[in-house]
Coordinates of C-alpha atoms and ligand atoms in Angstrom, one line a residue:
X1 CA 120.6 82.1 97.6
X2 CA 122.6 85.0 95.6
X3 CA 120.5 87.3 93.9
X4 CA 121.2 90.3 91.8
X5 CA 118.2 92.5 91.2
X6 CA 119.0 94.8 87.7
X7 CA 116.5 97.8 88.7
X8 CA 116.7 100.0 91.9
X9 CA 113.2 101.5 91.9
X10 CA 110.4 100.9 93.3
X11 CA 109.8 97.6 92.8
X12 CA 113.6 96.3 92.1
X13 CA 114.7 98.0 95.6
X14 CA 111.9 97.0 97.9
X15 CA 112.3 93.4 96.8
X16 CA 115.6 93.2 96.8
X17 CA 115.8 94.6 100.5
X18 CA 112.8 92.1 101.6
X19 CA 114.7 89.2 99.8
X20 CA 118.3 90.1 101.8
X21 CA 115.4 90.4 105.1
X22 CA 114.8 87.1 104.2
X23 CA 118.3 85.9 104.3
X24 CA 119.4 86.1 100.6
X25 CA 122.6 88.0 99.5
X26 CA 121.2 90.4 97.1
X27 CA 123.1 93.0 94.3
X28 CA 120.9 95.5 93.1
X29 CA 122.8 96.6 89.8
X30 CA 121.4 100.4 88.6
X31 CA 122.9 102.6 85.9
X32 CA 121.9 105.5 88.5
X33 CA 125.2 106.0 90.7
X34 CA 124.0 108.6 93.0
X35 CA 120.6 106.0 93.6
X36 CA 123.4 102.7 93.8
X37 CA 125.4 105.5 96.4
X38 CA 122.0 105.9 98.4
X39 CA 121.1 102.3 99.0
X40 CA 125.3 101.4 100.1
X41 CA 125.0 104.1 102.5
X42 CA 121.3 102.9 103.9
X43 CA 119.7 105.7 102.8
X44 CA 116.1 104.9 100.8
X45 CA 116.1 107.2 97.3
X46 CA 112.0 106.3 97.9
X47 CA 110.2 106.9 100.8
X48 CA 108.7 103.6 101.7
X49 CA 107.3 102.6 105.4
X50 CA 109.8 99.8 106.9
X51 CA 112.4 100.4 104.1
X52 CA 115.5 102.7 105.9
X53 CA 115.0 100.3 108.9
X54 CA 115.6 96.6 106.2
X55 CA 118.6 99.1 104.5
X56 CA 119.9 99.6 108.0
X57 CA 119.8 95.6 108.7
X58 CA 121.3 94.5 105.8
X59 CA 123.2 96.9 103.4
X60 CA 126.9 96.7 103.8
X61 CA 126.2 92.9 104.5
X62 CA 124.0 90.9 102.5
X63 CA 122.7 93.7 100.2
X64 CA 124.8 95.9 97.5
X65 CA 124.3 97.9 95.3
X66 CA 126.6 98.7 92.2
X67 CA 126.3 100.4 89.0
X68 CA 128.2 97.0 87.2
X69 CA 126.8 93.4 86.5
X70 CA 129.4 91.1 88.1
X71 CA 127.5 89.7 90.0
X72 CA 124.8 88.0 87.6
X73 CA 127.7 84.9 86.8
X74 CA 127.3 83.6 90.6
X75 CA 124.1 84.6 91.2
X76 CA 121.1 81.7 91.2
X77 CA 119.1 84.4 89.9
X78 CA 118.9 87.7 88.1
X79 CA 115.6 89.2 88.6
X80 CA 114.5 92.1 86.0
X81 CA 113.3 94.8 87.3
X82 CA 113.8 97.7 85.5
X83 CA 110.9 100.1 84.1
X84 CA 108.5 99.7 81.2
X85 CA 106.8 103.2 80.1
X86 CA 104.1 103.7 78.7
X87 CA 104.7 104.7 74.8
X88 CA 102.7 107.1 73.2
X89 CA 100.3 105.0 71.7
X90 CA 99.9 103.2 75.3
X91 CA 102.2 100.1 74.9
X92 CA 104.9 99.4 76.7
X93 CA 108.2 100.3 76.0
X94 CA 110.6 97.3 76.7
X95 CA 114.0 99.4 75.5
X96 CA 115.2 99.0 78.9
X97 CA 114.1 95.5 79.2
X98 CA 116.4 94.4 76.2
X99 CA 119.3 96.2 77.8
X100 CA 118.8 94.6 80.8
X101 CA 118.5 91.0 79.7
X102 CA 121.4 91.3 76.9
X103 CA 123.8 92.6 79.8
X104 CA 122.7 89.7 81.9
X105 CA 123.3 87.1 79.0
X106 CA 127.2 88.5 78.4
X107 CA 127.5 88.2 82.1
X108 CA 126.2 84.7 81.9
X109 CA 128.8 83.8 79.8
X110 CA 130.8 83.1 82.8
X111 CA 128.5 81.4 84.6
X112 CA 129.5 77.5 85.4
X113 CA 126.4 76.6 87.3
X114 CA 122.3 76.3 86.3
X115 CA 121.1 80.2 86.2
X116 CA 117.6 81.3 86.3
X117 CA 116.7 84.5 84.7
X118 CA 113.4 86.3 86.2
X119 CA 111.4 89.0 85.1
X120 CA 109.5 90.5 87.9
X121 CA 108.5 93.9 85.4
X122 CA 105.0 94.2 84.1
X123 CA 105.5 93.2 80.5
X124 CA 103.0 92.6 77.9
X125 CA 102.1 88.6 77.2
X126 CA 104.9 86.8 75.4
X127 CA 108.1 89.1 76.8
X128 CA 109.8 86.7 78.6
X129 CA 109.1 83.7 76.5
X130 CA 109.9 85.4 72.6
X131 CA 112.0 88.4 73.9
X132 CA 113.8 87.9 77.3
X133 CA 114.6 84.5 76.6
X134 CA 116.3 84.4 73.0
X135 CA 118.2 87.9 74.0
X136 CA 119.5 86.2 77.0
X137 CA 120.4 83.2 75.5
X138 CA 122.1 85.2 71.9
X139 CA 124.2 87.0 74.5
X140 CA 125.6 84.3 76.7
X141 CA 125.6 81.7 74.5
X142 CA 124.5 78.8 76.6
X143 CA 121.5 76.7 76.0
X144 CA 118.0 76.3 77.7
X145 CA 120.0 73.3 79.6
X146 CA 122.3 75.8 81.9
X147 CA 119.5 78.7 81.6
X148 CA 116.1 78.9 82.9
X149 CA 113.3 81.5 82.7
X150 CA 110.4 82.6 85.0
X151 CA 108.0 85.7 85.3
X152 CA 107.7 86.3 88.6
X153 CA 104.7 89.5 88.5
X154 CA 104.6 91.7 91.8
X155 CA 101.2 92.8 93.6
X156 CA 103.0 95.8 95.8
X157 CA 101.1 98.8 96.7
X158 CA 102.8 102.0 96.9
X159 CA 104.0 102.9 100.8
X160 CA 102.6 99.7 102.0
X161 CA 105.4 97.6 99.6
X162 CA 107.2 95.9 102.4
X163 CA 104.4 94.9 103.9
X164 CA 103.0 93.3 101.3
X165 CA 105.9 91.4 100.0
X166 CA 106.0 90.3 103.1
X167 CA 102.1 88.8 103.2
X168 CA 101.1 88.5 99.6
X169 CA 97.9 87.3 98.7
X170 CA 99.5 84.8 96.4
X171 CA 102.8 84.3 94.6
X172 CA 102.7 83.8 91.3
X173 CA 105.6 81.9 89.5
X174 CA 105.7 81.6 85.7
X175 CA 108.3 79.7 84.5
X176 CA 109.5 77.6 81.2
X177 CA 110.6 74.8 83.2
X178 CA 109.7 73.1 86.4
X179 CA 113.3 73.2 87.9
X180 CA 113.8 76.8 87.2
X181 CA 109.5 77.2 88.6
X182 CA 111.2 75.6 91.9
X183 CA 114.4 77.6 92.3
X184 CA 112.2 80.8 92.4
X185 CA 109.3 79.3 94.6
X186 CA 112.4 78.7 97.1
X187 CA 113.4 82.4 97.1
X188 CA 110.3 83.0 99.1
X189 CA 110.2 79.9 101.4
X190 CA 110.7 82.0 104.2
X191 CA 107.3 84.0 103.0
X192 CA 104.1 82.6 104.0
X193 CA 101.7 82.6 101.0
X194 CA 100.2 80.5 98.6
X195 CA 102.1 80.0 95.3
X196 CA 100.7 79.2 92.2
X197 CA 103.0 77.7 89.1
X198 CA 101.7 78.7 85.2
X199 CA 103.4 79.2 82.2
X200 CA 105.3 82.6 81.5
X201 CA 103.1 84.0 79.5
X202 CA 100.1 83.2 82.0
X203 CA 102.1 84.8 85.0
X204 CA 102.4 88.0 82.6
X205 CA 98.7 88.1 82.0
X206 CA 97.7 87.7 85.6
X207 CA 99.2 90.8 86.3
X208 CA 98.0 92.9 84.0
X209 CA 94.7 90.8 84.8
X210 CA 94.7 92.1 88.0
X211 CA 95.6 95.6 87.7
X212 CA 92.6 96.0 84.6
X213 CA 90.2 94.0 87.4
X214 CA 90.9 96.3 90.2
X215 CA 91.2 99.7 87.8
X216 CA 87.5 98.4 86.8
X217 CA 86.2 98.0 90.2
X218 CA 87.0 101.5 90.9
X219 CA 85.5 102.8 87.9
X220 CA 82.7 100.6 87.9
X221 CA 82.2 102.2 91.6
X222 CA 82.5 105.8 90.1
X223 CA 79.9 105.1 87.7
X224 CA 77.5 104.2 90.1
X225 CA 78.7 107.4 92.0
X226 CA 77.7 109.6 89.1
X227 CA 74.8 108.1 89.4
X228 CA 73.8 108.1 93.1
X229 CA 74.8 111.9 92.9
X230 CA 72.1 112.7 90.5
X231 CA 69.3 110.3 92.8
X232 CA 70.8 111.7 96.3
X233 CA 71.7 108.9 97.0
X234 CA 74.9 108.4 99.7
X235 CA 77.3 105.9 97.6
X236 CA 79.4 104.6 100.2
X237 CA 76.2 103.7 101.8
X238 CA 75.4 102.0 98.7
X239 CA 78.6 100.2 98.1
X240 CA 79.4 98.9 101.8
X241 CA 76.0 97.0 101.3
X242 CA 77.2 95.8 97.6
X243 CA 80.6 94.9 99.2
X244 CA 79.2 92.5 102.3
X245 CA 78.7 89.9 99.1
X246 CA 81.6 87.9 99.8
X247 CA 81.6 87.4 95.5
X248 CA 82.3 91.1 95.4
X249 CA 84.5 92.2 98.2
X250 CA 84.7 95.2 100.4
X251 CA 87.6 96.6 98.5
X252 CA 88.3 98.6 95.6
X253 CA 84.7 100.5 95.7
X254 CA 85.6 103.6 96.7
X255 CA 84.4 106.3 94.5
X256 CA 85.9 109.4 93.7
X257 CA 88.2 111.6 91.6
X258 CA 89.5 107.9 89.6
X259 CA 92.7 106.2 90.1
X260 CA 96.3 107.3 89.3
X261 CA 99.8 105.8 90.2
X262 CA 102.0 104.3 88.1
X263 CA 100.3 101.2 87.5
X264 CA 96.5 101.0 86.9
X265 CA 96.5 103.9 84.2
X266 CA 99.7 102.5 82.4
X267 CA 98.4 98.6 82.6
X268 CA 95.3 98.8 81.5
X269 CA 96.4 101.6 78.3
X270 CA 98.9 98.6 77.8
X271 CA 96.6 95.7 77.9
X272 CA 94.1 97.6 75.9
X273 CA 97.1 98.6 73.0
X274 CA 97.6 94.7 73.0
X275 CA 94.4 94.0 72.2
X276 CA 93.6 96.4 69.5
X277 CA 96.9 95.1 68.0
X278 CA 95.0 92.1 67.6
X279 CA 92.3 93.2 66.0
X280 CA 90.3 93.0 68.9
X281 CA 88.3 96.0 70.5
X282 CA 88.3 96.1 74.5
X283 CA 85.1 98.3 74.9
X284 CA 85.4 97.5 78.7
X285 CA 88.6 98.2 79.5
X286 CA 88.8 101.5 77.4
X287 CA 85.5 102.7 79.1
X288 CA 87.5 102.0 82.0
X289 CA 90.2 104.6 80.9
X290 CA 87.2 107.0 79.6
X291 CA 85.6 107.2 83.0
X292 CA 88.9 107.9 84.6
X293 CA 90.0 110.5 82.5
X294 CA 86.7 112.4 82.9
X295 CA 86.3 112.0 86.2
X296 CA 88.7 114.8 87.7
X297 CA 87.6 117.2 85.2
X298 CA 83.7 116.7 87.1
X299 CA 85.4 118.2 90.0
X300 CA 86.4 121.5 87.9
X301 CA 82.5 121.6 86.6
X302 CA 80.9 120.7 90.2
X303 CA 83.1 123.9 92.1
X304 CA 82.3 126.1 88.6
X305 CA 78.6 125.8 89.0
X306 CA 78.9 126.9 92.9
X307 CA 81.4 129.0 92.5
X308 CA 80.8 130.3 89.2
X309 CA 83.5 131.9 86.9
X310 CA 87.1 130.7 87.9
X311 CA 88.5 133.5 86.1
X312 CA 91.0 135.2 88.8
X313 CA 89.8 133.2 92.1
X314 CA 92.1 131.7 94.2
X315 CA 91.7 128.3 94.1
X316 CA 92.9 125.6 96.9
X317 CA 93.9 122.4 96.0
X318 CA 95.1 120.2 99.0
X319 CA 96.5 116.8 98.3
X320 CA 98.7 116.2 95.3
X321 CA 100.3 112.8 95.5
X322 CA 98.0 110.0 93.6
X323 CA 97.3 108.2 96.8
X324 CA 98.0 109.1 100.5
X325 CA 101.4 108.0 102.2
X326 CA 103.7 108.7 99.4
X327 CA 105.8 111.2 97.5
X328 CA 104.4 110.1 94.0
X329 CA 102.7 112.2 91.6
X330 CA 102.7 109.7 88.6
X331 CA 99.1 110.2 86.6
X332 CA 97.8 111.9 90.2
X333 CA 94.0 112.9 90.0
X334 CA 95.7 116.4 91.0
X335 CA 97.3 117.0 87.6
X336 CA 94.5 117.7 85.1
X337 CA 92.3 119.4 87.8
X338 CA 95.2 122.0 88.3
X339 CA 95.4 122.3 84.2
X340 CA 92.2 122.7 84.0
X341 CA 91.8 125.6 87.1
X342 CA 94.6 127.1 85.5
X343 CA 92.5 127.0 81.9
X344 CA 90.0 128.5 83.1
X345 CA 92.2 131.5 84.8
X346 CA 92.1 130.3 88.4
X347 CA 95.4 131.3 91.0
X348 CA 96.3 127.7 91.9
X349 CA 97.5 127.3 95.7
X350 CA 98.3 124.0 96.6
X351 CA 99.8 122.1 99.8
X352 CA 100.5 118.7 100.0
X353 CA 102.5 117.0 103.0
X354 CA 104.8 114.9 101.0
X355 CA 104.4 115.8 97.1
X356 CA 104.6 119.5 96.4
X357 CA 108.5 118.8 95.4
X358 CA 107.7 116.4 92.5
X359 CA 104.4 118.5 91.4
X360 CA 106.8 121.7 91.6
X361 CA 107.9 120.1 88.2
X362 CA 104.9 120.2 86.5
X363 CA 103.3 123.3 87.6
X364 CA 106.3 125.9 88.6
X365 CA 103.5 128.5 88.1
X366 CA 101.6 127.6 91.1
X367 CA 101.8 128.5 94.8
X368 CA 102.2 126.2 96.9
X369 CA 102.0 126.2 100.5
X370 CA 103.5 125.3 104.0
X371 CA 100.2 124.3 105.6
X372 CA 96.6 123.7 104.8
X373 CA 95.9 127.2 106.4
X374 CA 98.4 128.9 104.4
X375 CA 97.0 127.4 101.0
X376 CA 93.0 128.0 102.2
X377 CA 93.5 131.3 103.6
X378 CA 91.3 133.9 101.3
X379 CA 90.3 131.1 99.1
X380 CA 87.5 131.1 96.8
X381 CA 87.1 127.5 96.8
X382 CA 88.8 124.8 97.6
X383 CA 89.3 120.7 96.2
X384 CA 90.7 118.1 98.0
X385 CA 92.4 115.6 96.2
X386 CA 94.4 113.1 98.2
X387 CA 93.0 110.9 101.0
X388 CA 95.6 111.9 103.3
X389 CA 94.4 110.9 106.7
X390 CA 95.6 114.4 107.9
X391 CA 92.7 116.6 106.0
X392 CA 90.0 114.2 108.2
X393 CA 90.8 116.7 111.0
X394 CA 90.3 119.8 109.3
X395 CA 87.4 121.9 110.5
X396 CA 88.4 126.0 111.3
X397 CA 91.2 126.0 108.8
X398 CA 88.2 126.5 105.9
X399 CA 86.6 129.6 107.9
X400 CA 89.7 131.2 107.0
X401 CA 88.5 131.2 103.2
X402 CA 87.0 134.2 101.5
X403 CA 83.8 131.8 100.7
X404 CA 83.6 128.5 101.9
X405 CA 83.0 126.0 98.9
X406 CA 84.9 122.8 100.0
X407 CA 84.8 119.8 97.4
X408 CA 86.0 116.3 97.9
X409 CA 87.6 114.8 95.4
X410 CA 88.1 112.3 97.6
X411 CA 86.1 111.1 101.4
X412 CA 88.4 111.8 103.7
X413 CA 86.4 114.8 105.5
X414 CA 84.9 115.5 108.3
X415 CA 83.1 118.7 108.6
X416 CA 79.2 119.0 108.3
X417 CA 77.0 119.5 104.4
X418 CA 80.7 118.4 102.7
X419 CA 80.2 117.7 99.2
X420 CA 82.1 115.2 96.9
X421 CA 82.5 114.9 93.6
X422 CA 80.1 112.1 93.8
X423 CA 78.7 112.3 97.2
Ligands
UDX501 C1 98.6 99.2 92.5 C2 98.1 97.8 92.8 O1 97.3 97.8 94.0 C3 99.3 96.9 93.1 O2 98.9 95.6 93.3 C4 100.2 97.0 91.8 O3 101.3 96.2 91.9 C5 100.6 98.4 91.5 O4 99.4 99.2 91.4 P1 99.4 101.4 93.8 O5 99.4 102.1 92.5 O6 100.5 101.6 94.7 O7 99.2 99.8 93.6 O8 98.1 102.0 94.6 P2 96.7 101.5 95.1 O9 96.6 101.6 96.5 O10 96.3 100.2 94.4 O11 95.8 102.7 94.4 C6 95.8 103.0 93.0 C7 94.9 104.1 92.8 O12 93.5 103.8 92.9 C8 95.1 105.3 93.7 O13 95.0 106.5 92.9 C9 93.9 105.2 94.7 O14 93.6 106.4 95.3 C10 92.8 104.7 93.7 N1 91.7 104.0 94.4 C11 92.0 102.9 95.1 C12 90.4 104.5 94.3 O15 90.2 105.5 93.7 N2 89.4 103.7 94.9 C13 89.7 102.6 95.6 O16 88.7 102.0 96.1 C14 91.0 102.2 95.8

């Protein structure tokens, strides 16, 4: 099938290349020349495992990338992809949304065949149906007879994308009609995974579903953290024997400094903006938020009572990416605990193998370092942040700190008496 993705990031580039894998011909339109430049010449603008090798298979034959939309009038679908921040109040902003379905609809114009038009962004319940749908149709000017709509939500994880596109758990298709449900449940016929058909509006909730059930999980679990710290009590002991319950799950219960990315805080602010909107109040999901938000900052406390004043130590922070594997800072755990070192007068150094770049942005003031042993050396204390598999082997580096006060913010070490922020 032809299929223009309008959206090159994350989410619009890692389907689109899995989808030409697949055997589609895929556009991927973005207003960002330099990122439509990247992906023609098979270079990844994102680091993503599997990625560069898909771009090197298929860009230059069935996947392009331009900054235009020709391509929507022959393609069977135009999936949208683009970005939804998170406004100040915590909705989602759908400005780019609009744009991207009213240049579709002018584009359709041309269009002689049936057309499905797909959102595959998180939006907030009712965007495709009473937004996407009469912008699309205003601007091309056909009728729900040559047009069809679906929400098509994606599950990926950050640096395991492909992979999961690949084997989803399940692939949800929302659509307005059954034909246009069908044309999109073809796209991934050569995927092995069970779909399920709802309404649009269903396939948006799912989503943000989802992400507000697994964010929950993960506070829930640092709740009970808190807890077991104050009773001495080992949480990941507790929590691999609350996980064997096959109604539970093993997943999603590992307690620490909170999650971060660019989905979980975002989606549930979002879903929680929604529901105040209507009146109602979502004590749950904002005691989700309030957990996360004050977790990092325990960190802070935990090394200030060991360590006492911060005023003029050197403090290490190793890990800043939100998760291991990846580049990505967005709403990383690492963010407020540097604000708050910094507060409190603390020299900041920092190393992290992929992210110091994109923190760099943030916090310019900050040192940050070439190696774990760089950043520790004549450290007062020291907080570990990311779960990057490489910190598991660090033993000697920390005798090369002034005084040894190692906190995890995350478990990912393996030297003796470590303490975690809720271990
Ligand atoms: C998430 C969802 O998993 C994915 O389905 C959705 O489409 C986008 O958002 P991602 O943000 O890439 O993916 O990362 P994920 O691996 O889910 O981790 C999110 C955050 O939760 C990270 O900060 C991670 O460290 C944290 N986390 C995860 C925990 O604190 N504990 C856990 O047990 C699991």
């Amino acid at each position: 099938m032809k299929i223009t993705i309008v959206g090159g990031g994350y989410v619009g580039l890692v389907s689109g290349a899995c989808f030409a894998k697949t055997g589609h011909d895929v556009t991927i339109v973005d207003v960002d020349s330099s990122k439509v430049g990247m992906i023609n010449s098979k270079k990844p603008p994102i680091y993503e495992k599997g990625l560069e090798e898909i771009l090197n298979e298929t860009a230059g034959k069935n996947l392009c990338a331009s900054t235009g939309y020709d391509s929507v009038a022959d393609s069977d679908v135009s999936m949208i992809c683009v970005g939804t921040p998170q406004g100040e109040d915590g909705s989602a902003n759908l400005a780019y949304i609009k744009q991207a379905a009213s240049s579709i609809g002018k584009e359709l114009k041309k269009s002689l065949g049936y057309r499905v038009v797909a959102v595959k962004s998180t939006v907030p319940p009712g965007t495709t149906e009473n937004f996407v749908r009469p912008e699309v149709l205003r601007a091309s000017g056909k009728s729900v007879d040559d047009i069809g709509f679906a929400m098509n939500p994606e599950f990926l994880r950050e640096g395991i994308a492909v992979f999961d596109f690949m084997n989803p758990d399940r692939i949800v298709v929302g659509s307005d009609t059954e034909k246009a449900g069908e044309i999109i449940e073809k796209l991934y016929s050569c995927i092995n995974g069970d779909v399920i058909h709802t309404k649009t509006t269903a396939a948006e909730m799912i989503k943000y579903t989802s992400n507000a059930f697994l964010a929950t999980k993960i506070s829930f679990s640092n709740e009970i953290g808190n807890i077991c710290k104050a009773l001495g009590v080992d949480v990941y002991e507790v929590m691999k024997g609350v996980g064997m319950d096959h109604r539970i799950s093993p997943y999603f219960l590992n307690a620490g400094a909170g999650f971060g990315g660019s989905c979980f805080p975002k989606d549930v602010s979002a879903i929680a903006s929604i529901a105040e909107g209507m009146g109602l109040d979502p004590v749950l999901l904002k005691s989700v938020l309030k957990i996360n938000d004050a977790q990092p900052l325990r960190i802070v406390e935990i090394l200030e009572n060991r360590a006492g004043s911060l005023k003029n130590k050197k403090i290490t922070v190793l890990g800043l990416a939100f998760k291991d594997n990846t580049d990505d800072i967005r709403d990383s755990r690492s963010t407020p605990v540097i604000g708050a070192l910094l507060s409190r007068g603390a020299h900041v150094s920092a190393y992290d193998p992929m992210a110091s770049g994109s923190m760099k942005k943030i916090y310019p003031e900050i040192e940050y370092c070439n190696s774990p042993s760089d950043a520790l050396r004549d450290s007062d204390g020291c907080l570990v942040m990311t779960e990057w598999p490489e910190f598991s082997e660090l033993d000697k580096e920390f005798s090369l700190m002034k005084s040894q006060i190692v906190i995890e913010g995350r478990r990912i070490l393996s030297v003796e008496d470590r303490e975690g922020i809720c271990w």
